[in-house]
């Protein structure tokens, strides 16, 4: 295949140089098979709504006096990968961009050099996207709304770090699920993930539960016990409802985050622990700090990286896909044929605010499946008694053919594979024979959709 015949990803070019230089780069990038569009870097920086850019090319001019604040570019752009093009390597290095560029191309460039660099760049982007897609499928993470995809991209970026992460979002938005996603995408994925609901810990035993105790530390402590922090050694400790910790436990947690050491109850010495901490709260911690119920220094220690999860009302376009996902899983759980929503039931569901978010949506559908007389869920099965039939939902426009086809194929594959595995009693070899597929190919499809002999894992569900 020639370079010009290659179809690469579409990459925006953020132009901080001259329009002539940007046009020349755009032509050359297009010539080697990569779609692109030029955006004004200055306008992008001025836009309050400008999102971090993960896959983009940054064209920077060689005159520092005329260029923008490079620190601001670095702050607003995602961490790697991105390509930076500059007139001279020396000026790039002097302006602080060299260390952040995944690929650096020095002007004047050749088509051959561009092709090599962009091939590597595209491979890196593609590998990261495949890893995210495979992990999403295995964890049954459903959603394509822009706000949700931004959260996924941020989680993937944070996974490359070992710094503490604070996940904020309303109840039912998937805070633990995203904590697990960060863990599985990171270097600690083979080590334990230990979730802790701080709101369920007895106030007088919080330190004992987190840090453990020595034998004889208190009445009834016949033998030493490891705390939850030690159980997460080398892995990730997820502290849900961290705002529920009493002030004394907050002090102990702060000391652990600062020193990476813990002292079990009754112990005479500190012990080193290697654990990444991800915390979450339904309530804004900044407000609790102002009220004096949460320590400010602990807030800053936990809030090194912040991941904000959108409520379902901000990703309403995902409701239909989530409903399909839950209905497929519930039908499999109860060994029932594929179920679907009637038009009035679907329209009513799409109109709800659902303050409990994804968890509330799943509960509504669970109840509806149990109430439904057949495979179709009617309005009376899901809505409160006496709910009038709503007007049909307004059309949202026609999707591009490729996207509509991909969505239909995904739905078909999931329904087919779920029924196939049920029929085969969870035996992959038998399922492959019945489907007329090679076992390894079927295994890849099952992995893609997170389906297997015991594919329903409560700990990996949204909520």
XYZ file of C-alpha atoms in Angstrom:
463
model
C 0.000 0.000 0.000
C 1.412 3.436 -0.850
C 1.570 6.113 1.766
C -1.001 8.220 -0.027
C -3.440 5.301 -0.049
C -3.228 4.905 3.699
C -6.251 5.978 5.716
C -5.028 7.352 9.014
C -6.903 8.993 11.869
C -8.234 12.505 11.503
C -5.924 14.810 13.446
C -6.587 18.464 14.243
C -3.628 20.774 13.730
C -3.470 23.439 16.445
C -1.654 26.244 14.678
C 0.456 28.632 16.746
C 2.613 29.563 13.736
C 1.813 31.295 10.441
C -1.129 30.356 8.239
C 1.331 29.569 5.433
C 3.216 27.064 7.598
C -0.049 25.451 8.726
C -1.304 25.139 5.138
C 1.975 23.519 4.067
C 1.853 21.024 6.943
C -1.814 20.270 6.234
C -1.056 19.473 2.592
C 1.864 17.226 3.505
C -0.092 15.407 6.223
C -2.966 14.812 3.802
C -0.515 13.533 1.173
C 0.591 10.680 3.454
C -3.006 9.638 4.123
C -3.983 11.418 7.342
C -7.120 13.519 7.473
C -6.703 16.849 9.221
C -8.160 20.235 9.864
C -6.438 23.440 10.920
C -7.569 25.219 14.080
C -6.250 28.525 15.347
C -4.147 27.822 18.423
C -4.733 31.325 19.742
C -8.523 30.940 19.417
C -8.315 27.520 21.074
C -6.450 28.992 24.048
C -8.940 31.861 24.353
C -11.922 29.526 24.390
C -13.053 28.807 27.947
C -14.712 25.627 26.724
C -11.668 24.239 24.918
C -11.186 20.623 25.926
C -7.809 18.932 26.345
C -6.632 17.434 23.065
C -5.203 13.939 23.120
C -4.582 13.157 19.467
C -3.477 16.366 17.816
C -0.578 18.031 16.057
C 0.818 21.236 17.542
C 2.515 23.552 15.062
C 4.606 26.117 16.898
C 6.439 28.987 15.251
C 10.112 29.684 15.852
C 9.815 33.238 17.210
C 9.369 33.130 21.033
C 8.400 36.817 21.105
C 5.393 36.169 18.874
C 4.366 32.810 20.287
C 1.796 32.097 23.001
C 2.575 31.160 26.576
C 4.009 27.665 26.256
C 3.126 26.804 29.847
C -0.504 27.523 28.997
C -0.341 25.180 25.990
C 1.062 22.414 28.173
C -1.575 23.007 30.841
C -4.477 22.879 28.419
C -3.282 19.929 26.354
C -3.550 16.387 27.612
C -0.346 14.586 28.412
C 1.107 12.438 25.659
C 0.574 11.504 22.890
C 0.823 14.516 20.612
C 3.145 15.683 17.847
C 4.974 18.999 17.932
C 6.466 20.630 14.846
C 8.913 23.501 15.180
C 11.558 25.246 13.104
C 14.504 24.288 15.327
C 14.990 21.731 18.081
C 16.912 24.236 20.182
C 14.030 26.706 20.344
C 11.576 23.910 21.089
C 13.726 22.684 23.964
C 14.199 26.222 25.269
C 10.460 26.792 25.320
C 9.692 23.680 27.338
C 7.774 21.727 24.701
C 10.392 19.142 23.809
C 9.801 17.070 26.942
C 6.048 16.860 26.277
C 6.064 15.921 22.608
C 5.569 12.248 21.821
C 6.961 12.867 18.356
C 9.029 15.870 17.297
C 9.427 16.871 13.677
C 11.875 19.590 12.774
C 11.263 21.871 9.816
C 11.985 21.530 6.966
C 10.567 18.012 6.926
C 10.328 15.366 4.235
C 7.334 13.225 3.316
C 9.271 10.138 4.374
C 9.969 11.547 7.818
C 6.377 12.692 8.246
C 5.129 9.236 7.262
C 7.378 7.486 9.800
C 6.473 9.835 12.648
C 2.757 9.834 11.943
C 2.659 6.045 11.559
C 4.169 5.727 15.031
C 1.809 8.371 16.358
C -1.245 6.633 14.858
C -0.107 3.250 16.195
C 0.216 4.726 19.678
C -3.248 6.287 19.515
C -4.723 3.081 18.117
C -3.120 0.893 20.796
C -4.413 3.152 23.566
C -7.921 3.131 22.081
C -7.916 -0.661 21.674
C -6.842 -1.112 25.270
C -9.638 1.174 26.441
C -12.238 -0.518 24.207
C -11.256 -4.023 25.344
C -11.294 -3.024 29.010
C -14.664 -1.276 28.593
C -16.145 -4.389 26.998
C -14.869 -6.625 29.772
C -16.257 -4.312 32.441
C -19.547 -3.666 30.620
C -19.065 0.100 30.521
C -21.757 1.528 28.248
C -21.949 5.059 26.889
C -21.010 7.210 23.909
C -22.111 10.700 24.992
C -19.378 13.344 24.607
C -19.254 14.054 28.359
C -18.935 10.336 29.090
C -16.225 9.814 26.484
C -14.316 12.749 27.976
C -14.484 11.037 31.375
C -13.193 7.798 29.846
C -10.298 9.603 28.163
C -9.426 11.343 31.431
C -9.512 8.030 33.318
C -7.177 6.497 30.756
C -4.776 9.399 31.128
C -4.843 9.161 34.932
C -4.157 5.409 34.740
C -0.622 6.168 33.558
C 0.097 7.959 36.847
C 0.488 6.760 40.425
C -0.876 9.988 41.927
C -4.055 10.024 44.063
C -7.309 10.506 42.156
C -10.509 12.024 43.482
C -13.650 10.890 41.637
C -16.609 13.197 42.042
C -20.135 12.539 40.894
C -23.684 12.017 42.014
C -24.855 8.707 43.421
C -25.181 6.032 40.759
C -22.844 7.640 38.204
C -20.288 4.820 38.390
C -17.550 6.103 40.696
C -16.333 2.656 41.752
C -16.534 1.419 38.175
C -14.267 4.235 37.008
C -11.889 3.580 39.909
C -11.664 -0.036 38.719
C -11.133 1.181 35.158
C -8.171 3.332 36.225
C -6.749 0.361 38.124
C -7.137 -2.046 35.197
C -5.608 0.352 32.682
C -2.589 1.077 34.874
C 0.630 -0.653 35.847
C -0.963 -2.010 39.052
C -3.616 -4.051 37.251
C -2.154 -7.399 38.394
C -2.189 -6.328 42.042
C -5.238 -6.080 44.364
C -8.049 -3.572 44.003
C -9.522 -3.087 47.474
C -12.794 -1.085 47.708
C -13.737 0.432 51.054
C -17.052 2.110 51.820
C -15.982 4.548 54.520
C -19.609 5.202 55.442
C -19.978 1.581 56.576
C -16.940 1.524 58.876
C -17.776 1.773 62.620
C -16.425 5.120 63.800
C -14.509 3.597 66.719
C -12.893 0.946 64.491
C -11.952 2.972 61.406
C -8.185 2.997 62.093
C -8.222 -0.690 62.982
C -10.051 -1.540 59.734
C -7.757 0.590 57.586
C -4.381 -0.056 59.218
C -4.827 -3.347 61.088
C -3.711 -4.241 64.611
C -1.139 -6.218 66.545
C -1.978 -9.199 68.717
C -3.129 -7.999 72.139
C -3.722 -4.445 70.928
C -7.173 -4.483 72.549
C -9.537 -6.900 74.234
C -10.321 -9.755 71.874
C -7.321 -9.148 69.576
C -5.896 -12.651 69.966
C -3.852 -12.412 66.799
C -2.527 -9.704 64.502
C -4.640 -8.663 61.500
C -3.738 -6.811 58.334
C -5.703 -3.672 57.596
C -7.306 -2.840 54.276
C -4.356 -0.634 53.333
C -1.966 -3.576 53.677
C -4.347 -5.811 51.736
C -4.020 -3.394 48.801
C -0.191 -3.601 48.832
C 1.133 -2.875 45.337
C -2.366 -2.181 44.051
C -5.170 0.328 44.509
C -7.182 1.321 47.575
C -10.568 2.824 46.682
C -12.064 4.942 49.467
C -15.726 5.519 48.648
C -17.697 8.062 50.695
C -14.400 9.351 52.056
C -16.301 12.327 53.454
C -17.786 9.972 56.074
C -14.432 9.479 57.830
C -14.287 11.007 61.335
C -11.676 13.716 61.890
C -9.345 11.423 63.847
C -9.286 8.904 60.999
C -8.702 11.768 58.567
C -5.513 12.636 60.452
C -4.274 9.041 60.208
C -5.130 8.879 56.490
C -3.313 12.164 55.874
C -0.193 10.828 57.594
C -0.333 7.703 55.421
C -0.677 9.748 52.203
C 2.227 12.009 53.209
C 4.674 9.376 54.446
C 3.441 6.182 52.758
C 3.693 4.581 56.178
C 1.096 3.126 58.540
C 1.149 2.172 62.175
C -1.191 -0.740 63.006
C -3.104 -0.326 66.263
C -0.807 -1.446 69.089
C 2.335 -1.479 66.906
C 5.539 0.181 68.025
C 6.901 1.034 64.598
C 5.746 2.345 61.254
C 5.511 0.129 58.161
C 6.041 1.177 54.565
C 3.159 0.510 52.166
C 3.024 0.962 48.385
C -0.609 1.714 47.506
C -2.335 4.015 45.057
C -5.324 5.789 46.571
C -8.493 6.667 44.664
C -11.180 8.416 46.693
C -14.766 9.374 45.940
C -17.626 11.283 47.484
C -21.237 12.073 46.626
C -20.831 15.467 48.258
C -18.425 18.231 47.151
C -15.442 18.067 49.513
C -14.662 21.759 49.050
C -18.005 22.602 50.682
C -17.257 20.237 53.579
C -13.853 21.868 54.033
C -15.538 25.261 54.345
C -17.964 23.792 56.888
C -15.060 22.441 58.943
C -16.087 18.787 58.703
C -13.296 17.737 56.340
C -9.625 18.594 56.699
C -8.323 20.985 54.078
C -4.850 19.413 54.009
C -6.349 15.964 53.405
C -8.561 17.408 50.678
C -5.507 18.701 48.827
C -3.690 15.375 49.268
C -6.588 13.412 47.808
C -7.420 15.899 45.082
C -4.198 15.734 43.057
C -6.104 14.469 40.010
C -9.853 15.052 39.705
C -12.232 12.980 37.597
C -15.753 14.416 37.295
C -18.439 11.967 36.187
C -21.468 13.356 34.339
C -24.967 12.597 35.661
C -27.285 10.673 33.377
C -29.291 13.808 32.567
C -26.145 15.167 30.872
C -25.759 12.000 28.782
C -29.395 11.364 27.963
C -28.449 9.971 24.545
C -26.918 6.978 26.381
C -30.171 5.940 28.090
C -31.357 3.774 25.195
C -28.045 1.886 24.988
C -27.915 1.460 28.763
C -31.486 0.174 28.791
C -30.662 -2.330 26.037
C -27.575 -3.453 27.955
C -29.467 -3.978 31.226
C -32.391 -5.710 29.517
C -30.013 -8.143 27.796
C -28.284 -8.915 31.065
C -31.502 -9.254 33.052
C -33.006 -11.549 30.403
C -29.894 -13.717 30.687
C -30.070 -13.684 34.501
C -33.663 -14.912 34.473
C -33.249 -17.237 31.463
C -35.828 -15.282 29.494
C -35.893 -14.429 25.778
C -34.640 -11.045 24.617
C -36.778 -8.215 26.006
C -37.467 -4.753 24.721
C -39.300 -1.548 25.598
C -42.539 -0.554 23.940
C -42.520 2.908 22.376
C -44.532 4.514 25.236
C -42.263 2.867 27.844
C -39.148 4.027 26.004
C -40.441 7.577 25.578
C -41.379 7.780 29.259
C -37.947 6.517 30.304
C -36.137 8.977 28.042
C -38.085 11.856 29.628
C -37.081 11.034 33.238
C -34.433 12.972 35.170
C -33.378 9.874 37.153
C -31.598 11.518 40.114
C -30.249 8.070 41.059
C -28.594 7.943 37.630
C -27.480 4.587 36.188
C -28.247 2.668 39.369
C -31.830 3.983 39.369
C -32.176 3.136 35.672
C -31.051 -0.449 36.306
C -33.453 -0.791 39.234
C -36.377 0.499 37.167
C -35.632 -1.988 34.415
C -35.128 -4.833 36.882
C -38.576 -4.223 38.353
C -40.094 -3.895 34.868
C -38.620 -7.216 33.731
C -40.157 -8.962 36.731
C -43.558 -7.325 36.136
C -43.725 -7.785 32.371
C -46.046 -10.522 31.126
C -44.039 -11.143 27.972
C -40.943 -10.053 26.120
C -42.212 -6.487 25.608
C -42.102 -4.076 28.533
C -45.176 -1.841 28.558
C -45.545 1.588 30.130
C -47.490 0.103 33.062
C -44.541 -2.219 33.821
C -42.044 0.584 34.323
C -43.928 3.798 35.166
C -45.923 4.606 38.335
C -49.659 3.738 38.165
C -51.759 6.300 36.325
C -48.859 7.667 34.257
C -50.283 9.114 31.020
C -48.808 7.951 27.734
C -46.222 10.588 26.751
C -46.001 12.057 23.257
C -43.452 10.329 20.999
C -39.881 11.473 21.531
C -38.774 13.951 18.836
C -36.456 12.457 16.202
C -32.786 13.114 16.889
C -31.705 12.950 13.269
C -30.188 10.165 11.219
C -26.905 8.690 12.366
C -24.088 8.210 9.865
C -24.458 4.832 8.145
C -21.235 3.393 9.575
C -22.156 4.330 13.152
C -25.722 3.001 12.823
C -24.429 -0.240 11.327
C -21.802 -0.672 14.049
C -24.416 -0.107 16.743
C -26.779 -2.660 15.174
C -23.969 -5.220 14.836
C -22.997 -4.737 18.477
C -26.581 -5.292 19.646
C -26.921 -8.389 17.448
C -23.612 -9.871 18.581
C -24.403 -9.405 22.240
C -27.897 -10.920 21.981
C -26.671 -13.815 19.866
C -23.678 -14.617 22.081
C -25.733 -14.402 25.280
C -28.262 -16.900 23.931
C -25.512 -19.075 22.450
C -23.646 -19.389 25.762
C -26.864 -20.105 27.621
C -27.762 -22.817 25.117
C -24.268 -24.325 25.357
C -24.307 -24.299 29.155
C -21.303 -21.959 29.260
C -19.078 -24.365 27.288
C -17.082 -22.314 24.772
C -16.098 -25.332 22.667
C -19.704 -26.500 22.361
C -20.823 -22.930 21.614
C -18.228 -22.626 18.828
C -19.456 -25.871 17.241
C -23.088 -24.728 17.345
C -22.216 -21.333 15.907
C -20.000 -22.804 13.196
C -17.067 -20.625 14.284
C -13.470 -21.382 15.165
C -13.111 -21.536 18.952
C -10.438 -18.851 19.153
C -12.483 -16.429 17.030
C -15.534 -17.017 19.224
C -13.372 -16.467 22.284
C -12.337 -13.062 20.972
C -15.980 -12.099 20.427
C -16.924 -13.270 23.924
C -14.063 -11.256 25.404
C -15.101 -8.206 23.391
C -18.579 -8.295 24.941
C -17.509 -9.491 28.378
C -19.514 -12.721 28.049
C -18.400 -16.071 29.411
C -19.464 -18.970 31.605
C -19.793 -16.585 34.572
C -19.890 -13.270 32.758
C -22.293 -11.464 35.123
C -20.000 -9.943 37.735
C -21.832 -7.717 40.252
C -18.630 -5.930 41.247
C -18.106 -4.672 37.687
C -21.539 -3.195 37.164
C -22.248 0.476 36.906
C -23.066 2.165 40.169
